[in-house]
CSV table of C-alpha atoms and ligand atoms in Angstrom, one decimal:
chain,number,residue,atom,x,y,z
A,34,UNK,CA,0.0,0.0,0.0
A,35,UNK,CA,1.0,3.7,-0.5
A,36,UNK,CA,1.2,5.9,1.9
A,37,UNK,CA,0.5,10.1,2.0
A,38,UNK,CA,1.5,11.1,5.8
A,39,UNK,CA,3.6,8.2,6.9
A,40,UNK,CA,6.5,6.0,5.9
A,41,UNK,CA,6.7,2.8,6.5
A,42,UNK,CA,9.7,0.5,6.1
A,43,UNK,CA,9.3,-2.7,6.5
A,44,UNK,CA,11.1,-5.9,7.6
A,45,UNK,CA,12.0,-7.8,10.9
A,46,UNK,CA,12.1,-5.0,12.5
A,47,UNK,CA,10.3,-2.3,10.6
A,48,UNK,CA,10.0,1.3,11.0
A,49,UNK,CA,7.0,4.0,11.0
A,50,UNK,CA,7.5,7.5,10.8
A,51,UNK,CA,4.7,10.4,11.0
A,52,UNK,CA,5.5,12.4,8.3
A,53,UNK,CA,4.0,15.5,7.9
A,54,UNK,CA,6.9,17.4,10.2
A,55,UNK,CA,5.0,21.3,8.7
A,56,UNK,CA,2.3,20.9,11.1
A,57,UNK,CA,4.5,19.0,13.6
A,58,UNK,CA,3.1,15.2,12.3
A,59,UNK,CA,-0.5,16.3,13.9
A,60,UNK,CA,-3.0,13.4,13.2
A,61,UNK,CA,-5.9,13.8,10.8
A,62,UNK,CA,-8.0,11.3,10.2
A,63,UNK,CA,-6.1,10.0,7.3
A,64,UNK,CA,-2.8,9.9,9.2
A,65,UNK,CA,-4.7,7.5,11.6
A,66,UNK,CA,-6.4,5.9,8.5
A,67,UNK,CA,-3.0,5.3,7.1
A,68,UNK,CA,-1.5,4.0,10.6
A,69,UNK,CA,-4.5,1.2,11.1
A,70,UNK,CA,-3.1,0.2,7.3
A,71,UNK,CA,0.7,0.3,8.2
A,72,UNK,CA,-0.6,-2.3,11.5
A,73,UNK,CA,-2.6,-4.5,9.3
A,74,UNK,CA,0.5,-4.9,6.7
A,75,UNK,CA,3.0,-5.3,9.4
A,76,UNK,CA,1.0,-8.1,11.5
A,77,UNK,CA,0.4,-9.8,8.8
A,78,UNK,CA,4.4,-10.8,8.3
A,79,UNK,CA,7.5,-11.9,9.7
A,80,UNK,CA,7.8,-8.4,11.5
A,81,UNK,CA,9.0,-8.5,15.1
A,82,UNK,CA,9.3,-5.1,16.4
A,83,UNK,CA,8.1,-2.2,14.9
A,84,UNK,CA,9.6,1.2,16.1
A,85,UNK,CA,7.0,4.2,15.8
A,86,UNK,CA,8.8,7.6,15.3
A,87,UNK,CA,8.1,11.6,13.7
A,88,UNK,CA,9.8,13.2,11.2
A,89,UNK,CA,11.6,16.2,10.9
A,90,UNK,CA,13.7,17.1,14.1
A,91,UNK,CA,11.2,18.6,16.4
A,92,UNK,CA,8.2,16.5,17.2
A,93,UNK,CA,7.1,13.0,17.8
A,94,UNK,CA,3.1,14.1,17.1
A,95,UNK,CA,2.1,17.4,18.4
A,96,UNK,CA,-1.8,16.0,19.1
A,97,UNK,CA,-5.4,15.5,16.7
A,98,UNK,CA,-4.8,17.8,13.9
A,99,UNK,CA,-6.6,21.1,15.5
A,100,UNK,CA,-7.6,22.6,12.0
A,101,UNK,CA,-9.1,19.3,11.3
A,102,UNK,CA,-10.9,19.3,14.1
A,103,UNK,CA,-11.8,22.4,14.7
A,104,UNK,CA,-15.3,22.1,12.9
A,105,UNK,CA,-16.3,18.6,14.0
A,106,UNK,CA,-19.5,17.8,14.7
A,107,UNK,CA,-20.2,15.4,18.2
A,108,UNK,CA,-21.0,12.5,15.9
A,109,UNK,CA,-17.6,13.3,14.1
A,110,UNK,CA,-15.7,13.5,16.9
A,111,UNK,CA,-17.2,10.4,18.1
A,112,UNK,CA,-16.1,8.2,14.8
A,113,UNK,CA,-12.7,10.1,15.2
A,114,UNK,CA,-12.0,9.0,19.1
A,115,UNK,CA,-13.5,5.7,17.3
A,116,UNK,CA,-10.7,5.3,14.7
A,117,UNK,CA,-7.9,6.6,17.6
A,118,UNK,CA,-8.9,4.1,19.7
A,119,UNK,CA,-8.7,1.2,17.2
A,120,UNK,CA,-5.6,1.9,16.6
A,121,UNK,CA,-4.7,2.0,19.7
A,122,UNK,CA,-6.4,-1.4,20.2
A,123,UNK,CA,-4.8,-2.8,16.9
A,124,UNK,CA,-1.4,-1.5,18.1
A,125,UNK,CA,-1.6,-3.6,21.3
A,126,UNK,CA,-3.4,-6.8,19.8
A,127,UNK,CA,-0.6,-6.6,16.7
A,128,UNK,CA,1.6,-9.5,16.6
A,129,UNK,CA,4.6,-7.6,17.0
A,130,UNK,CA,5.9,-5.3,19.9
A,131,UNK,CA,6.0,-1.6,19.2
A,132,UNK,CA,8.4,0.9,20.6
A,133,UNK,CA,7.6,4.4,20.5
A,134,UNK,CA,11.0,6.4,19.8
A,135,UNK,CA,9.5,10.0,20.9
A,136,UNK,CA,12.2,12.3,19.4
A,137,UNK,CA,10.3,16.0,20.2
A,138,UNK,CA,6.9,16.6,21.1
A,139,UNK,CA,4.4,14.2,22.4
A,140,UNK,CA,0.9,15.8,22.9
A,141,UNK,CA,-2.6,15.0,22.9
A,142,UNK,CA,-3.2,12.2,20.7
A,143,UNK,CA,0.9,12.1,20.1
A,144,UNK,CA,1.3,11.0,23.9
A,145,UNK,CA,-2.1,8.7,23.8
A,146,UNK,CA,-0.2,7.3,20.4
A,147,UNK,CA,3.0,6.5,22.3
A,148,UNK,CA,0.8,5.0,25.9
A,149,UNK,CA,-0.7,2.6,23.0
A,150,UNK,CA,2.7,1.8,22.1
A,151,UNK,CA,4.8,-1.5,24.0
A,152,UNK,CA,6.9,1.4,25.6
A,153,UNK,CA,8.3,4.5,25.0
A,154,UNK,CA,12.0,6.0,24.9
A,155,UNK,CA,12.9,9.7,24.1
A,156,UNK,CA,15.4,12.2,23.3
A,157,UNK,CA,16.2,14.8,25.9
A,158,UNK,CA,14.1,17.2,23.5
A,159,UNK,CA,11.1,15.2,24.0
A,160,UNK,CA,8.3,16.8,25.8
A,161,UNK,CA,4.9,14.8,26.7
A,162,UNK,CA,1.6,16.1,27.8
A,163,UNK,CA,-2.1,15.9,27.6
A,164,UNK,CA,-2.9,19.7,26.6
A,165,UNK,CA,-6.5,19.1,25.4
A,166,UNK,CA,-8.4,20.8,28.5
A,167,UNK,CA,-6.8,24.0,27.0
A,168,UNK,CA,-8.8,23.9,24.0
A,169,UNK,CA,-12.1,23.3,25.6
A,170,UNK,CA,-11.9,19.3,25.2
A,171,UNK,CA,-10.4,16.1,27.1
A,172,UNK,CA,-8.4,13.2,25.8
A,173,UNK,CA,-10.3,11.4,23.1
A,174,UNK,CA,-7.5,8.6,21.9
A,175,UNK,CA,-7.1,6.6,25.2
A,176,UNK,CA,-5.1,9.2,27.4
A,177,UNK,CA,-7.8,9.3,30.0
A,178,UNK,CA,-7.2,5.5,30.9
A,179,UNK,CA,-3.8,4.5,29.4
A,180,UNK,CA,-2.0,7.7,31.3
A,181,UNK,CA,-3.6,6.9,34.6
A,182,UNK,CA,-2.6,2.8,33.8
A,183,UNK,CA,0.7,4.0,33.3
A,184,UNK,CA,1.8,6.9,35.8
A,185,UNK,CA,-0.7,6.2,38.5
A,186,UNK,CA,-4.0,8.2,38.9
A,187,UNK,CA,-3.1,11.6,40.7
A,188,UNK,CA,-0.5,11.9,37.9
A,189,UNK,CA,-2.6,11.1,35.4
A,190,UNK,CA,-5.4,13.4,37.0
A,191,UNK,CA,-3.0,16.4,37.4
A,192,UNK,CA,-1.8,16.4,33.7
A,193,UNK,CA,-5.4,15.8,32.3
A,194,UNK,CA,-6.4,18.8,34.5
A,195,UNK,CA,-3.6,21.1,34.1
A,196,UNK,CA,-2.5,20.7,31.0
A,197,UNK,CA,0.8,21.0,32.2
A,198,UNK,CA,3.8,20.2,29.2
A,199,UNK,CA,6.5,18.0,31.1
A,200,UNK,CA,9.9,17.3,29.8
A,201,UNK,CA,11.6,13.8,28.8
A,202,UNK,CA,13.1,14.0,32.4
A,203,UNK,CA,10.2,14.1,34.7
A,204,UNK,CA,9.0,11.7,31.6
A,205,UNK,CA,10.9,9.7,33.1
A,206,UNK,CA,11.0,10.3,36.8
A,207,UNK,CA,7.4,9.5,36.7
A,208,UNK,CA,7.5,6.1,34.6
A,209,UNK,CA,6.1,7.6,31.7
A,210,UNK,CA,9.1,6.9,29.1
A,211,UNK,CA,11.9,3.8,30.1
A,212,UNK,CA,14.7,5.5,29.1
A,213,UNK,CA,15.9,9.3,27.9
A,214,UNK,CA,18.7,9.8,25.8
A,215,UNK,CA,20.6,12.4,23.5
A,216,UNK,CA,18.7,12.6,20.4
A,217,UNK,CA,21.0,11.2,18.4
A,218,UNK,CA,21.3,7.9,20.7
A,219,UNK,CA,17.3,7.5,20.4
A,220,UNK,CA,17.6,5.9,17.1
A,221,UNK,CA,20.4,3.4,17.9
A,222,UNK,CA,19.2,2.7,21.0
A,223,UNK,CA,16.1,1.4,19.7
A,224,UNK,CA,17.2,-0.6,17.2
A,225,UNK,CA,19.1,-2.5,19.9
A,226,UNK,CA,16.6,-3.0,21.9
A,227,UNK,CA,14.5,-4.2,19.2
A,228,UNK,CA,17.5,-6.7,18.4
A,229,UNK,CA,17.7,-8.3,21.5
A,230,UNK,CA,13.5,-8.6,21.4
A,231,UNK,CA,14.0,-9.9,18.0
A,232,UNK,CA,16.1,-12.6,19.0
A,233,UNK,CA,13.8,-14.3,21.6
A,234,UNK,CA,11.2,-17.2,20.7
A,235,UNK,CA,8.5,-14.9,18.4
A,236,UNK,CA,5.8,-16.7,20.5
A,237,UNK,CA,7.2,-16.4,23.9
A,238,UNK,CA,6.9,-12.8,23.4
A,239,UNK,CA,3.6,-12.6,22.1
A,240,UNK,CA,2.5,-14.3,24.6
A,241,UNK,CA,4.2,-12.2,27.7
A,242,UNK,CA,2.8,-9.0,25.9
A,243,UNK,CA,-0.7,-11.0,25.8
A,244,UNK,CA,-0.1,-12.2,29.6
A,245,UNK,CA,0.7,-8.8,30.9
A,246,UNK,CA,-2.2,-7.2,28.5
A,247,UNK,CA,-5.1,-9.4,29.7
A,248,UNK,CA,-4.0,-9.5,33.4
A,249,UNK,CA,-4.1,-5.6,33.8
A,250,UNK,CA,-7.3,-4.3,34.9
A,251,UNK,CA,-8.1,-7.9,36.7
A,252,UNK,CA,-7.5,-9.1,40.0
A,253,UNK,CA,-4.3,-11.0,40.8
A,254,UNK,CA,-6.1,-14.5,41.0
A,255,UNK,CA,-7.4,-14.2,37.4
A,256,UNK,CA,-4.2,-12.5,35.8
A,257,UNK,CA,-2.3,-15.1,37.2
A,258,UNK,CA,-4.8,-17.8,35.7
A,259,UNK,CA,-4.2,-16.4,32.0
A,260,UNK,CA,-0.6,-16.3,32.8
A,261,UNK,CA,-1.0,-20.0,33.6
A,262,UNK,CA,-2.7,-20.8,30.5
A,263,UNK,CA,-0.1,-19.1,28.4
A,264,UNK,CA,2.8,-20.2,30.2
A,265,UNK,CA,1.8,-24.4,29.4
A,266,UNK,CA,1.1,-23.1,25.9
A,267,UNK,CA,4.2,-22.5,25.4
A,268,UNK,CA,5.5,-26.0,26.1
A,269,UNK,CA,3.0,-26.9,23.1
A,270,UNK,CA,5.5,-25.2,21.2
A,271,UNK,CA,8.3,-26.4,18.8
A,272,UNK,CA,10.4,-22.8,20.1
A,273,UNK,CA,10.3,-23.9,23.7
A,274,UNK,CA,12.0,-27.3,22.9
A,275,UNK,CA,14.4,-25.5,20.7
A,276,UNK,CA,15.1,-22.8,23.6
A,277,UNK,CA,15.5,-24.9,26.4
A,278,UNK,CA,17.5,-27.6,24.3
A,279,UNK,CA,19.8,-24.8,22.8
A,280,UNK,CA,20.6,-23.5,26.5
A,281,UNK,CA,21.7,-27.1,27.8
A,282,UNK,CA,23.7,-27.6,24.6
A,283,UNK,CA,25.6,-24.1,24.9
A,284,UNK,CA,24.4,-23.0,21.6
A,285,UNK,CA,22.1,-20.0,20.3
A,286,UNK,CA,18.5,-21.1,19.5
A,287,UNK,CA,17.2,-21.0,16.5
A,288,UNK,CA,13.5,-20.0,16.8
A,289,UNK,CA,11.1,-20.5,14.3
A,290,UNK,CA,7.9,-19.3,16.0
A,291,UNK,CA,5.8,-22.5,15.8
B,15,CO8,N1,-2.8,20.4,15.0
B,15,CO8,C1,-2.6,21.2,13.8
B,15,CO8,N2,-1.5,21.9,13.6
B,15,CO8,C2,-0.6,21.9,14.5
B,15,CO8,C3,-0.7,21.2,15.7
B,15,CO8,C4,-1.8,20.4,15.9
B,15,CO8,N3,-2.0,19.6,17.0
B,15,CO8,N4,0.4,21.4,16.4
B,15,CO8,C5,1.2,22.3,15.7
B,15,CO8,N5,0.6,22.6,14.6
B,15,CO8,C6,1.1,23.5,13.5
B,15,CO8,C7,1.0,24.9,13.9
B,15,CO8,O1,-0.3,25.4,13.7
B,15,CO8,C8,2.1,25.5,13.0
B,15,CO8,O2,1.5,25.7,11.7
B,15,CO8,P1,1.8,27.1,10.9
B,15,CO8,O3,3.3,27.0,10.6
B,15,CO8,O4,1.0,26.9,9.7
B,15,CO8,O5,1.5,28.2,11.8
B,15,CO8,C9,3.1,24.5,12.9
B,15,CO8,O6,2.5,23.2,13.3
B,15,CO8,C10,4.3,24.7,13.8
B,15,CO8,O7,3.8,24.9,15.2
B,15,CO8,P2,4.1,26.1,16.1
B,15,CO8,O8,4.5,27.3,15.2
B,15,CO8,O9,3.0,26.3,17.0
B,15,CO8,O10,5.4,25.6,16.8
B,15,CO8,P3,6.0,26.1,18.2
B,15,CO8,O11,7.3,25.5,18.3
B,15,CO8,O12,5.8,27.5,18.4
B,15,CO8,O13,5.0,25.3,19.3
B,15,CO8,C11,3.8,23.5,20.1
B,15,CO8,C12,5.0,23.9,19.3
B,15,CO8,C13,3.9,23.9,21.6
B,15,CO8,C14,3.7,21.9,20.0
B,15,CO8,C15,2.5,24.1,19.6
B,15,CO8,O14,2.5,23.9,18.2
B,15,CO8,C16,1.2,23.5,20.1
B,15,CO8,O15,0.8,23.9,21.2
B,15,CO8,N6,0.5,22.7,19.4
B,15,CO8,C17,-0.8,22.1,19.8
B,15,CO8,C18,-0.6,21.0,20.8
B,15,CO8,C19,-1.9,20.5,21.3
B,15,CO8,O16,-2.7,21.2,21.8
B,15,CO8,N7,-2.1,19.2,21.1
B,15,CO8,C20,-3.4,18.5,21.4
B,15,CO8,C21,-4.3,18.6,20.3
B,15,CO8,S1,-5.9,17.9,20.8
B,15,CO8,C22,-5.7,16.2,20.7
B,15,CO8,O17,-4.7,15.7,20.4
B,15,CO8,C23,-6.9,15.4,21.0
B,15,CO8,C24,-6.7,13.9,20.8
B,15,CO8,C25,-7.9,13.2,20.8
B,15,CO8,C26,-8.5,12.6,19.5
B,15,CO8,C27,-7.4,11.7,18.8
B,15,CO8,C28,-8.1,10.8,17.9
B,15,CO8,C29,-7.1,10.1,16.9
């Protein structure tokens, strides 16, 4: 498929970039149009890890696109939260793990795109917030429940309330981003953490990302019954034989994912 507002690069470990760095990658609705596609073709191969990043050299995704939005009808806006959150959904249900690489801004719907992601690193540049009380409106793309999942409650209250714009360091202070680096590391650094994912039974990961995914939001006596279920699964599997029998032979395994 062709794509207007992103690039996609494909592979083992693909990449997708917002591209539309003149109004700072904001999302329309064919940007997210185009980003459901780029999931769909990417689950559908061999790809492992996909890393999620914005061009140009100043923002990840500086929110909704506001001119897009600014004459949007409730039932419009409704079928737009609609498509953010199904790509939110299709980002976490996707076969492979995605790592948002937030190189400059993150607001509005550019943070609630990186909470959908596995996990997020940024550059000391980047900056995160939920800024949409400021123009009359709340989160619409899952920042209401992802944030507060993520950072805890009163955090996620405050920022939804306030406003506030943080930068990559109290990012990180609060467990919002794993890891902040220059921003000419956050590329590399990526990469090599998609690597070592990339080297691990394809299965086995799916089904840690599935474990930890169906657990939250459950109590501790169901969560740790799915994590049960998935953990004998695995044994079903040609990759655990291979893993375990590589590690008592000394060798590297060879996964297949089957
Ligand atoms: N939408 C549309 N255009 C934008 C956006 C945006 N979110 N952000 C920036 N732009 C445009 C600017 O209008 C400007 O265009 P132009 O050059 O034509 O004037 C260009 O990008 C560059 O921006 P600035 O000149 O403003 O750059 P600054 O460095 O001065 O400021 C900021 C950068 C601080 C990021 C500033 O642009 C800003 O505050 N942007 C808006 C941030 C914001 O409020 N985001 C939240 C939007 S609401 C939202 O995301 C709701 C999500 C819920 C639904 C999602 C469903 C998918």
């Amino acid at each position: 498929m062709s794509y207007q507002n992103i690039r996609v690069e494909a592979g083992a470990i693909a990449s997708v970039t917002i591209d539309r760095p003149k109004v700072l990658n904001a999302l329309d609705r064919q940007t997210v149009a185009e980003l459901r596609a780029a999931v769909a073709e990417l689950s559908g191969g061999g790809t492992r890890v996909v890393i999620l990043t914005g061009g140009g050299d100043k923002a990840f995704v500086a929110g909704a696109d506001i001119s897009a939005m600014a004459d949007m009808s409730m039932e419009e806006a409704r079928a737009f939260a609609g498509e953010g959150h199904a790509l939110g959904d299709a980002l976490e249900g996707a076969p492979f793990v995605s790592i948002a690489a937030v190189n400059g801004f993150a607001l509005g719907g550019g943070c609630e795109l990186a909470l959908a992601c596995d996990f997020i690193h940024a550059s000391a540049k980047a900056k995160f917030g939920q800024p949409e009380v400021k123009l009359g409106v709340i989160p619409g793309f899952g920042g209401t429940q992802r944030l507060s999942r993520r950072v805890g409650v009163a955090r996620a209250r405050e920022l939804c309330v306030t406003g506030d714009v943080i930068a990559a360091d109290e990012a990180l202070r609060i467990g919002l981003v794993s890891s902040v680096v220059p921003p000419e590391e956050l590329g590399p650094k990526c990469r090599a953490i998609a690597e070592r994912i990339a080297k691990n039974g394809p299965l086995a990961v799916q089904a840690a990302r599935r474990a930890i995914r169906l657990g939250e939001g459950t109590d501790l006596v169901t969560a740790n019954a799915i994590e049960r279920e998935l953990f004998a699964a695995g044994f079903g599997t040609a990759d655990q034989k291979e893993g375990m029998r590589a590690f008592l032979d000394k060798r590297e395994a060879q996964f297949e994912g089957r």
